[in-house]
Amino acid sequence: MKILVSGVGGLVGAAVARRFGDLAEVFGIENNTRRDLFGPSADISQNLKRLQKDCPGLRVEVCDIRSAETVLKLCEDQRFDAFVHCAGQPSHDLSGRFPALDFSINVVGTHNLLEAARLTRPDAPFVFLSTNKVYGDFPNSIPLRETHSRFEPADPASRRGFGEDAPIDQLGHTPFGAHKAAADLIVQEYGRFYRMPTVCLRAGCLTGAGHASVSAHGFLSYLIRTALRGGSYIIEGHKGKQVRDNLAASDLAELIALIISARPQGGVVYNVGGGAANAVSILEAIECLLQWQGVKLRWSYSETPRWGDHIWYVTDLARVCRDYPQWEPRKDLRMIFDEIAAWSSDEAKIVRG
Ligand SMILES: NC(=O)c1ccc[n+]([C@@H]2O[C@H](COP(=O)([O-])OP(=O)(O)OC[C@H]3O[C@@H](n4cnc5c(N)ncnc54)[C@H](O)[C@@H]3O)[C@@H](O)[C@H]2O)c1
């Protein structure tokens, strides 16, 4: 089987490439746009080198998904059996400053890959990494209560999380959320109109070792790396009590492998995340760091919340677990913290030489 993975140097793309390893011929698309977007600390070249060492069969095409011609040519030459589209501009803040750039990557780039799939292998599964930000600020509209360390829904029945029936329109999104929602709808439509086996995975916080995290993207990894480097972290708004659920990229890659082998129906949407058990507020994450890694994070507080930040977001995994009962998040928060911390220490040794 030949699989195309866009954004293969990123967190999710690399996890998917590792999951398939020698089991498939993996072709990655990457051009280090992440460094251009976020600066040198987001450079993915080291991660890519390590990935190529771990997966000797991996082929990486230096290619920009914004070029329809290049993407189509690659797909015509290779006739892929599956597509996993992970390349994207992932930050709200950046999308507000550069909306046209965000549109070109998240909407045009997605459409280019879909069209290339339709013209070459319309029968091949196409998995798109969408986001819970398609629900805009709807999650912030439910009544919350405040505890000493977090916000949470006032109604206990809501604490199982947000399902796919949450609304996506008539809401504030930021350009990033709107563009990802547009791409998500286009992916669904290719499933319905052209009957292609397309799937949108609306992810909460994804995390793991090897994320070139920065303050604008990669919450848990950035927090842990900042602590281990002795840096200082800025909590932005909501008293640090905003809650996210966290899913290890390797667990997500496992789900993607199951979806590909199941040859899904077209236009399917799943919310994916770590679920209630893997949910943590920023204050709680700082406490976990102290308990589990013995590291005290220096932090300061800014009253202004980040654009698009959800105050409480937990994924309701009911639909994805109904369709893929053999899947569940296997890495709990402790395992995720340990994994990121171990990788960060290795990384620091490499930087020190
Ligand atoms: N990480 C999360 O918490 C999270 C949560 C929800 C959704 N997502 C979505 O999942 C996808 C993958 O996320 P990630 O965390 O792996 O992001 P990432 O930034 O780590 O990886 C994306 C990769 O795509 C590459 N890329 C970007 N634009 C490109 C282009 N024009 N051509 C070729 N390559 C390009 C980047 O260089 C980067 O290496 C994104 O679409 C993101 O919006 C991520």
Short mmCIF file of C-alpha atoms and ligand atoms in Angstrom, two decimals:
data_model
loop_
_atom_site.label_atom_id
_atom_site.label_comp_id
_atom_site.label_asym_id
_atom_site.label_seq_id
_atom_site.Cartn_x
_atom_site.Cartn_y
_atom_site.Cartn_z
CA MET A 1 0.00 0.00 0.00
CA LYS A 2 1.19 3.52 -0.87
CA ILE A 3 0.18 6.32 1.48
CA LEU A 4 0.57 10.06 1.02
CA VAL A 5 1.08 11.99 4.27
CA SER A 6 1.11 15.78 3.96
CA GLY A 7 2.96 17.72 6.67
CA VAL A 8 5.08 14.67 7.48
CA GLY A 9 7.62 16.70 9.48
CA GLY A 10 4.91 17.91 11.86
CA LEU A 11 3.55 16.27 15.00
CA VAL A 12 0.71 14.29 13.43
CA GLY A 13 2.31 13.58 10.04
CA ALA A 14 5.40 12.10 11.71
CA ALA A 15 3.26 9.94 14.04
CA VAL A 16 1.35 8.58 11.03
CA ALA A 17 4.60 7.85 9.15
CA ARG A 18 5.96 6.04 12.25
CA ARG A 19 2.73 4.06 12.66
CA PHE A 20 2.99 2.67 9.14
CA GLY A 21 6.78 2.30 9.18
CA ASP A 22 7.61 -0.66 6.98
CA LEU A 23 3.98 -1.77 6.72
CA ALA A 24 3.37 0.60 3.82
CA GLU A 25 5.22 2.75 1.33
CA VAL A 26 4.91 6.19 2.88
CA PHE A 27 5.43 9.35 0.83
CA GLY A 28 5.63 12.52 2.86
CA ILE A 29 5.05 16.06 1.66
CA GLU A 30 6.88 18.74 3.65
CA ASN A 31 8.51 22.12 3.06
CA ASN A 32 9.13 23.39 6.63
CA THR A 33 6.42 26.04 6.38
CA ARG A 34 6.24 25.69 10.17
CA ARG A 35 9.63 27.42 10.49
CA ASP A 36 8.50 30.21 8.14
CA LEU A 37 5.32 30.67 10.21
CA PHE A 38 6.74 30.56 13.75
CA GLY A 39 10.49 31.16 13.46
CA PRO A 40 13.63 29.08 14.11
CA SER A 41 12.31 27.36 17.27
CA ALA A 42 9.60 25.75 15.14
CA ASP A 43 12.06 24.35 12.60
CA ILE A 44 11.11 20.73 11.88
CA SER A 45 14.34 19.69 10.09
CA GLN A 46 15.82 17.81 13.08
CA ASN A 47 12.55 15.95 13.64
CA LEU A 48 12.43 15.05 9.98
CA LYS A 49 16.01 13.74 10.06
CA ARG A 50 15.19 11.60 13.09
CA LEU A 51 12.01 10.35 11.40
CA GLN A 52 13.92 9.39 8.25
CA LYS A 53 16.42 7.49 10.38
CA ASP A 54 13.61 5.64 12.18
CA CYS A 55 11.69 4.96 8.94
CA PRO A 56 14.28 4.24 6.24
CA GLY A 57 11.57 3.50 3.67
CA LEU A 58 10.01 6.95 4.01
CA ARG A 59 10.25 9.17 0.93
CA VAL A 60 9.92 12.90 1.46
CA GLU A 61 8.93 15.21 -1.35
CA VAL A 62 9.83 18.85 -0.75
CA CYS A 63 6.61 20.23 -2.07
CA ASP A 64 4.13 22.98 -1.23
CA ILE A 65 0.50 21.86 -1.05
CA ARG A 66 -0.47 25.30 -2.37
CA SER A 67 0.85 24.25 -5.79
CA ALA A 68 -2.04 22.34 -7.40
CA GLU A 69 0.15 21.35 -10.33
CA THR A 70 2.94 19.82 -8.20
CA VAL A 71 0.50 17.95 -5.98
CA LEU A 72 -1.40 16.55 -8.97
CA LYS A 73 1.80 15.47 -10.71
CA LEU A 74 2.95 13.57 -7.59
CA CYS A 75 -0.45 11.88 -7.27
CA GLU A 76 -0.52 10.96 -10.96
CA ASP A 77 2.96 9.45 -10.74
CA GLN A 78 2.33 7.49 -7.53
CA ARG A 79 -1.42 6.67 -7.56
CA PHE A 80 -1.69 6.55 -3.77
CA ASP A 81 -3.92 4.03 -1.98
CA ALA A 82 -4.65 6.42 0.90
CA PHE A 83 -4.24 10.11 1.74
CA VAL A 84 -3.64 11.54 5.20
CA HIS A 85 -3.72 15.33 5.08
CA CYS A 86 -1.92 16.83 8.08
CA ALA A 87 -0.22 19.90 6.56
CA GLY A 88 -1.75 23.10 7.80
CA GLN A 89 -1.34 26.52 9.31
CA PRO A 90 -2.41 25.68 12.87
CA SER A 91 -2.51 28.99 14.78
CA HIS A 92 -5.41 31.40 15.47
CA ASP A 93 -3.07 34.28 16.22
CA LEU A 94 -1.17 33.93 12.98
CA SER A 95 -4.35 33.56 10.93
CA GLY A 96 -5.55 36.91 12.29
CA ARG A 97 -2.37 38.60 11.13
CA PHE A 98 -2.07 36.77 7.79
CA PRO A 99 -5.56 35.67 6.71
CA ALA A 100 -4.67 35.25 3.03
CA LEU A 101 -1.73 33.01 3.92
CA ASP A 102 -3.95 30.94 6.21
CA PHE A 103 -6.60 30.63 3.49
CA SER A 104 -4.05 29.55 0.90
CA ILE A 105 -2.67 26.76 3.12
CA ASN A 106 -5.79 25.57 4.93
CA VAL A 107 -8.40 25.92 2.19
CA VAL A 108 -6.58 26.02 -1.15
CA GLY A 109 -3.99 23.45 -0.05
CA THR A 110 -6.71 21.08 1.17
CA HIS A 111 -8.67 21.52 -2.05
CA ASN A 112 -5.54 20.84 -4.12
CA LEU A 113 -4.99 17.52 -2.34
CA LEU A 114 -8.66 16.54 -2.62
CA GLU A 115 -8.76 17.34 -6.32
CA ALA A 116 -5.57 15.38 -6.93
CA ALA A 117 -7.13 12.44 -5.03
CA ARG A 118 -10.37 12.71 -7.03
CA LEU A 119 -8.55 12.83 -10.36
CA THR A 120 -6.19 9.96 -9.59
CA ARG A 121 -7.66 7.65 -6.90
CA PRO A 122 -11.23 8.64 -5.97
CA ASP A 123 -11.65 5.23 -4.31
CA ALA A 124 -8.78 5.79 -1.84
CA PRO A 125 -9.53 6.82 1.78
CA PHE A 126 -8.83 10.51 2.39
CA VAL A 127 -8.36 11.49 6.06
CA PHE A 128 -8.33 15.20 6.85
CA LEU A 129 -7.00 16.69 10.10
CA SER A 130 -9.72 19.14 10.96
CA THR A 131 -10.11 20.81 14.35
CA ASN A 132 -12.55 21.45 17.18
CA LYS A 133 -12.16 25.13 16.27
CA VAL A 134 -14.78 24.54 13.55
CA TYR A 135 -17.21 24.89 16.52
CA GLY A 136 -15.93 28.45 16.95
CA ASP A 137 -16.81 29.97 20.32
CA PHE A 138 -19.88 27.76 20.80
CA PRO A 139 -18.14 25.74 23.56
CA ASN A 140 -17.77 29.00 25.54
CA SER A 141 -21.56 29.50 25.56
CA ILE A 142 -22.45 26.70 27.98
CA PRO A 143 -22.84 27.57 31.70
CA LEU A 144 -19.65 26.84 33.64
CA ARG A 145 -18.75 26.59 37.29
CA GLU A 146 -15.37 27.43 38.77
CA THR A 147 -13.36 25.18 41.06
CA HIS A 148 -10.01 26.02 42.67
CA SER A 149 -8.11 24.71 39.64
CA ARG A 150 -10.46 24.67 36.63
CA PHE A 151 -13.65 25.69 34.91
CA GLU A 152 -16.09 22.90 34.09
CA PRO A 153 -19.71 22.63 32.88
CA ALA A 154 -22.22 23.45 35.58
CA ASP A 155 -24.43 20.63 34.33
CA PRO A 156 -22.72 17.26 35.08
CA ALA A 157 -24.39 15.77 31.97
CA SER A 158 -22.37 18.17 29.78
CA ARG A 159 -19.06 16.95 31.25
CA ARG A 160 -18.91 14.01 28.85
CA GLY A 161 -17.87 16.60 26.26
CA PHE A 162 -18.83 18.06 22.91
CA GLY A 163 -20.18 15.81 20.19
CA GLU A 164 -20.42 16.28 16.43
CA ASP A 165 -23.87 17.87 16.80
CA ALA A 166 -22.34 21.10 18.16
CA PRO A 167 -23.20 23.95 15.74
CA ILE A 168 -20.58 25.37 13.39
CA ASP A 169 -22.23 28.53 12.02
CA GLN A 170 -23.47 31.89 13.35
CA LEU A 171 -20.45 31.93 15.69
CA GLY A 172 -17.10 33.67 16.09
CA HIS A 173 -14.26 31.54 14.70
CA THR A 174 -11.13 33.60 13.89
CA PRO A 175 -9.91 33.27 10.27
CA PHE A 176 -8.20 29.97 11.20
CA GLY A 177 -11.43 28.41 12.51
CA ALA A 178 -13.45 29.68 9.54
CA HIS A 179 -10.88 28.40 7.04
CA LYS A 180 -10.65 24.99 8.69
CA ALA A 181 -14.47 24.82 8.75
CA ALA A 182 -14.50 25.64 5.02
CA ALA A 183 -11.96 22.90 4.31
CA ASP A 184 -13.89 20.48 6.54
CA LEU A 185 -17.10 21.12 4.56
CA ILE A 186 -15.28 20.70 1.24
CA VAL A 187 -13.82 17.36 2.42
CA GLN A 188 -17.32 16.24 3.49
CA GLU A 189 -18.77 17.35 0.15
CA TYR A 190 -16.23 15.33 -1.83
CA GLY A 191 -17.46 12.37 0.20
CA ARG A 192 -21.11 13.03 -0.61
CA PHE A 193 -21.02 14.53 -4.10
CA TYR A 194 -18.18 12.43 -5.55
CA ARG A 195 -18.73 9.48 -3.19
CA MET A 196 -15.10 9.48 -2.11
CA PRO A 197 -14.24 7.80 1.22
CA THR A 198 -13.38 11.07 3.00
CA VAL A 199 -13.17 11.50 6.79
CA CYS A 200 -12.78 14.68 8.85
CA LEU A 201 -11.15 14.28 12.26
CA ARG A 202 -12.05 17.29 14.39
CA ALA A 203 -9.23 17.18 16.88
CA GLY A 204 -8.85 18.76 20.30
CA CYS A 205 -5.29 19.24 21.61
CA LEU A 206 -2.86 16.80 20.01
CA THR A 207 0.47 16.29 21.61
CA GLY A 208 3.55 14.12 22.03
CA ALA A 209 7.29 13.99 21.70
CA GLY A 210 8.78 15.66 18.66
CA HIS A 211 6.40 18.59 18.45
CA ALA A 212 8.24 21.74 17.39
CA SER A 213 5.99 23.60 19.81
CA VAL A 214 5.84 27.37 20.20
CA SER A 215 3.73 29.62 22.43
CA ALA A 216 1.15 29.99 19.65
CA HIS A 217 0.78 26.25 19.01
CA GLY A 218 1.39 23.00 20.87
CA PHE A 219 0.08 23.73 24.41
CA LEU A 220 1.35 20.83 26.53
CA SER A 221 4.61 20.31 24.70
CA TYR A 222 5.42 24.04 24.90
CA LEU A 223 4.58 24.18 28.60
CA ILE A 224 6.76 21.16 29.46
CA ARG A 225 9.67 22.24 27.26
CA THR A 226 9.58 25.76 28.69
CA ALA A 227 9.70 24.36 32.23
CA LEU A 228 12.58 22.00 31.49
CA ARG A 229 14.58 24.77 29.84
CA GLY A 230 14.07 27.02 32.87
CA GLY A 231 12.05 29.47 30.80
CA SER A 232 9.01 31.48 31.80
CA TYR A 233 5.45 30.77 30.65
CA ILE A 234 2.70 33.35 30.17
CA ILE A 235 -0.81 32.23 31.09
CA GLU A 236 -3.24 34.18 28.93
CA GLY A 237 -6.61 34.80 30.55
CA HIS A 238 -9.29 32.69 32.26
CA LYS A 239 -7.10 32.55 35.45
CA GLY A 240 -5.23 29.58 33.93
CA LYS A 241 -8.32 27.48 34.58
CA GLN A 242 -9.11 26.80 30.91
CA VAL A 243 -9.37 23.05 30.27
CA ARG A 244 -8.31 21.06 27.19
CA ASP A 245 -8.30 17.35 26.58
CA ASN A 246 -5.09 15.94 25.18
CA LEU A 247 -4.59 13.07 22.76
CA ALA A 248 -1.20 11.55 22.00
CA ALA A 249 -0.40 11.81 18.30
CA SER A 250 0.55 8.11 18.34
CA ASP A 251 -2.99 7.22 19.52
CA LEU A 252 -4.44 9.33 16.75
CA ALA A 253 -2.17 7.60 14.21
CA GLU A 254 -3.56 4.26 15.39
CA LEU A 255 -7.09 5.48 14.73
CA ILE A 256 -6.10 6.76 11.28
CA ALA A 257 -4.67 3.32 10.44
CA LEU A 258 -7.97 1.69 11.47
CA ILE A 259 -9.97 4.16 9.39
CA ILE A 260 -7.85 3.50 6.31
CA SER A 261 -8.18 -0.26 6.64
CA ALA A 262 -11.95 -0.02 7.20
CA ARG A 263 -12.42 1.89 3.88
CA PRO A 264 -14.92 4.35 5.36
CA GLN A 265 -18.11 5.73 3.93
CA GLY A 266 -17.68 9.21 2.50
CA GLY A 267 -18.23 12.51 4.29
CA VAL A 268 -17.86 11.17 7.82
CA VAL A 269 -17.01 13.51 10.69
CA TYR A 270 -15.56 12.47 14.05
CA ASN A 271 -14.56 14.50 17.07
CA VAL A 272 -11.26 13.11 18.35
CA GLY A 273 -9.39 13.95 21.52
CA GLY A 274 -8.13 12.54 24.75
CA GLY A 275 -11.57 12.66 26.39
CA ALA A 276 -12.47 13.57 29.96
CA ALA A 277 -9.74 11.36 31.49
CA ASN A 278 -7.02 13.28 29.62
CA ALA A 279 -8.39 16.76 30.33
CA VAL A 280 -6.31 19.23 32.28
CA SER A 281 -6.34 22.96 32.99
CA ILE A 282 -3.17 25.04 32.66
CA LEU A 283 -2.90 25.34 36.47
CA GLU A 284 -3.36 21.58 36.81
CA ALA A 285 -0.75 20.90 34.12
CA ILE A 286 1.73 23.05 36.06
CA GLU A 287 0.96 21.03 39.20
CA CYS A 288 1.37 17.73 37.28
CA LEU A 289 4.81 18.92 36.14
CA LEU A 290 5.81 19.48 39.73
CA GLN A 291 4.44 16.14 40.92
CA TRP A 292 5.62 13.97 38.02
CA GLN A 293 8.75 15.67 36.72
CA GLY A 294 9.76 17.52 39.88
CA VAL A 295 10.01 20.74 37.87
CA LYS A 296 8.55 24.03 38.99
CA LEU A 297 7.46 26.20 36.07
CA ARG A 298 7.98 29.95 36.35
CA TRP A 299 4.92 31.71 35.03
CA SER A 300 3.24 35.08 34.82
CA TYR A 301 -0.33 36.04 34.12
CA SER A 302 -1.85 38.27 31.45
CA GLU A 303 -5.55 39.13 31.84
CA THR A 304 -6.23 39.07 28.10
CA PRO A 305 -7.35 35.65 26.86
CA ARG A 306 -6.13 34.35 23.52
CA TRP A 307 -8.41 34.72 20.54
CA GLY A 308 -10.37 31.56 19.97
CA ASP A 309 -9.37 29.94 23.28
CA HIS A 310 -11.99 27.52 24.58
CA ILE A 311 -12.60 27.88 28.33
CA TRP A 312 -13.57 24.22 28.68
CA TYR A 313 -13.28 21.75 25.85
CA VAL A 314 -13.49 18.00 26.25
CA THR A 315 -14.17 15.66 23.35
CA ASP A 316 -17.15 13.35 23.46
CA LEU A 317 -15.64 10.22 21.92
CA ALA A 318 -18.94 8.32 21.65
CA ARG A 319 -19.27 8.39 17.85
CA VAL A 320 -15.67 7.47 17.01
CA CYS A 321 -15.64 4.70 19.66
CA ARG A 322 -18.98 3.37 18.34
CA ASP A 323 -17.58 3.05 14.80
CA TYR A 324 -14.10 1.93 15.91
CA PRO A 325 -14.76 -0.01 19.16
CA GLN A 326 -11.24 -1.43 19.13
CA TRP A 327 -9.84 2.11 19.50
CA GLU A 328 -9.40 4.25 22.59
CA PRO A 329 -6.74 6.68 23.77
CA ARG A 330 -4.07 4.46 25.35
CA LYS A 331 -1.67 7.09 26.62
CA ASP A 332 -2.87 8.79 29.76
CA LEU A 333 -1.67 12.20 30.90
CA ARG A 334 1.16 10.76 32.97
CA MET A 335 2.52 8.81 29.98
CA ILE A 336 2.20 11.88 27.77
CA PHE A 337 4.07 14.11 30.26
CA ASP A 338 6.84 11.51 30.72
CA GLU A 339 7.23 11.05 26.97
CA ILE A 340 7.48 14.77 26.20
CA ALA A 341 9.85 15.35 29.14
CA ALA A 342 12.17 12.52 28.03
CA TRP A 343 12.24 13.83 24.47
CA SER A 344 12.86 17.41 25.64
CA SER A 345 15.87 16.29 27.67
CA ASP A 346 17.31 14.43 24.67
CA GLU A 347 16.69 17.45 22.50
CA ALA A 348 18.47 19.74 24.99
CA LYS A 349 21.50 17.37 24.95
CA ILE A 350 21.60 17.49 21.14
CA VAL A 351 21.42 21.31 21.17
CA ARG A 352 24.23 21.48 23.79
CA GLY A 353 26.23 19.08 21.59
N1 LIG B 1 -1.63 19.93 17.22
C1 LIG B 1 -2.87 20.15 17.61
O1 LIG B 1 -3.12 20.36 18.80
C2 LIG B 1 -4.00 20.13 16.60
C3 LIG B 1 -5.32 20.19 17.09
C4 LIG B 1 -6.38 20.17 16.17
C5 LIG B 1 -6.11 20.09 14.82
N2 LIG B 1 -4.83 20.03 14.37
C6 LIG B 1 -4.60 20.00 12.92
O2 LIG B 1 -3.84 18.85 12.62
C7 LIG B 1 -2.96 19.13 11.53
C8 LIG B 1 -1.56 18.72 11.94
O3 LIG B 1 -1.23 19.39 13.14
P1 LIG B 1 0.26 19.34 13.72
O4 LIG B 1 0.16 19.64 15.16
O5 LIG B 1 0.94 18.12 13.24
O6 LIG B 1 0.86 20.62 13.00
P2 LIG B 1 2.40 20.86 12.64
O7 LIG B 1 2.52 22.32 12.37
O8 LIG B 1 3.27 20.22 13.64
O9 LIG B 1 2.55 20.04 11.27
C9 LIG B 1 2.09 20.52 10.05
C10 LIG B 1 3.23 20.40 9.06
O10 LIG B 1 2.74 20.83 7.77
C11 LIG B 1 3.78 21.51 7.13
N3 LIG B 1 3.18 22.44 6.16
C12 LIG B 1 2.45 23.54 6.46
N4 LIG B 1 2.10 24.17 5.33
C13 LIG B 1 2.59 23.43 4.31
C14 LIG B 1 2.55 23.58 2.91
N5 LIG B 1 1.96 24.64 2.35
N6 LIG B 1 3.13 22.65 2.13
C15 LIG B 1 3.77 21.57 2.71
N7 LIG B 1 3.86 21.39 4.04
C16 LIG B 1 3.28 22.33 4.84
C17 LIG B 1 4.52 22.26 8.24
O11 LIG B 1 5.85 22.60 7.89
C18 LIG B 1 4.42 21.28 9.40
O12 LIG B 1 5.59 20.49 9.53
C19 LIG B 1 -3.10 20.62 11.21
O13 LIG B 1 -3.92 20.79 10.10
C20 LIG B 1 -3.79 21.18 12.45
O14 LIG B 1 -4.63 22.28 12.16
C21 LIG B 1 -3.77 20.04 15.24
#
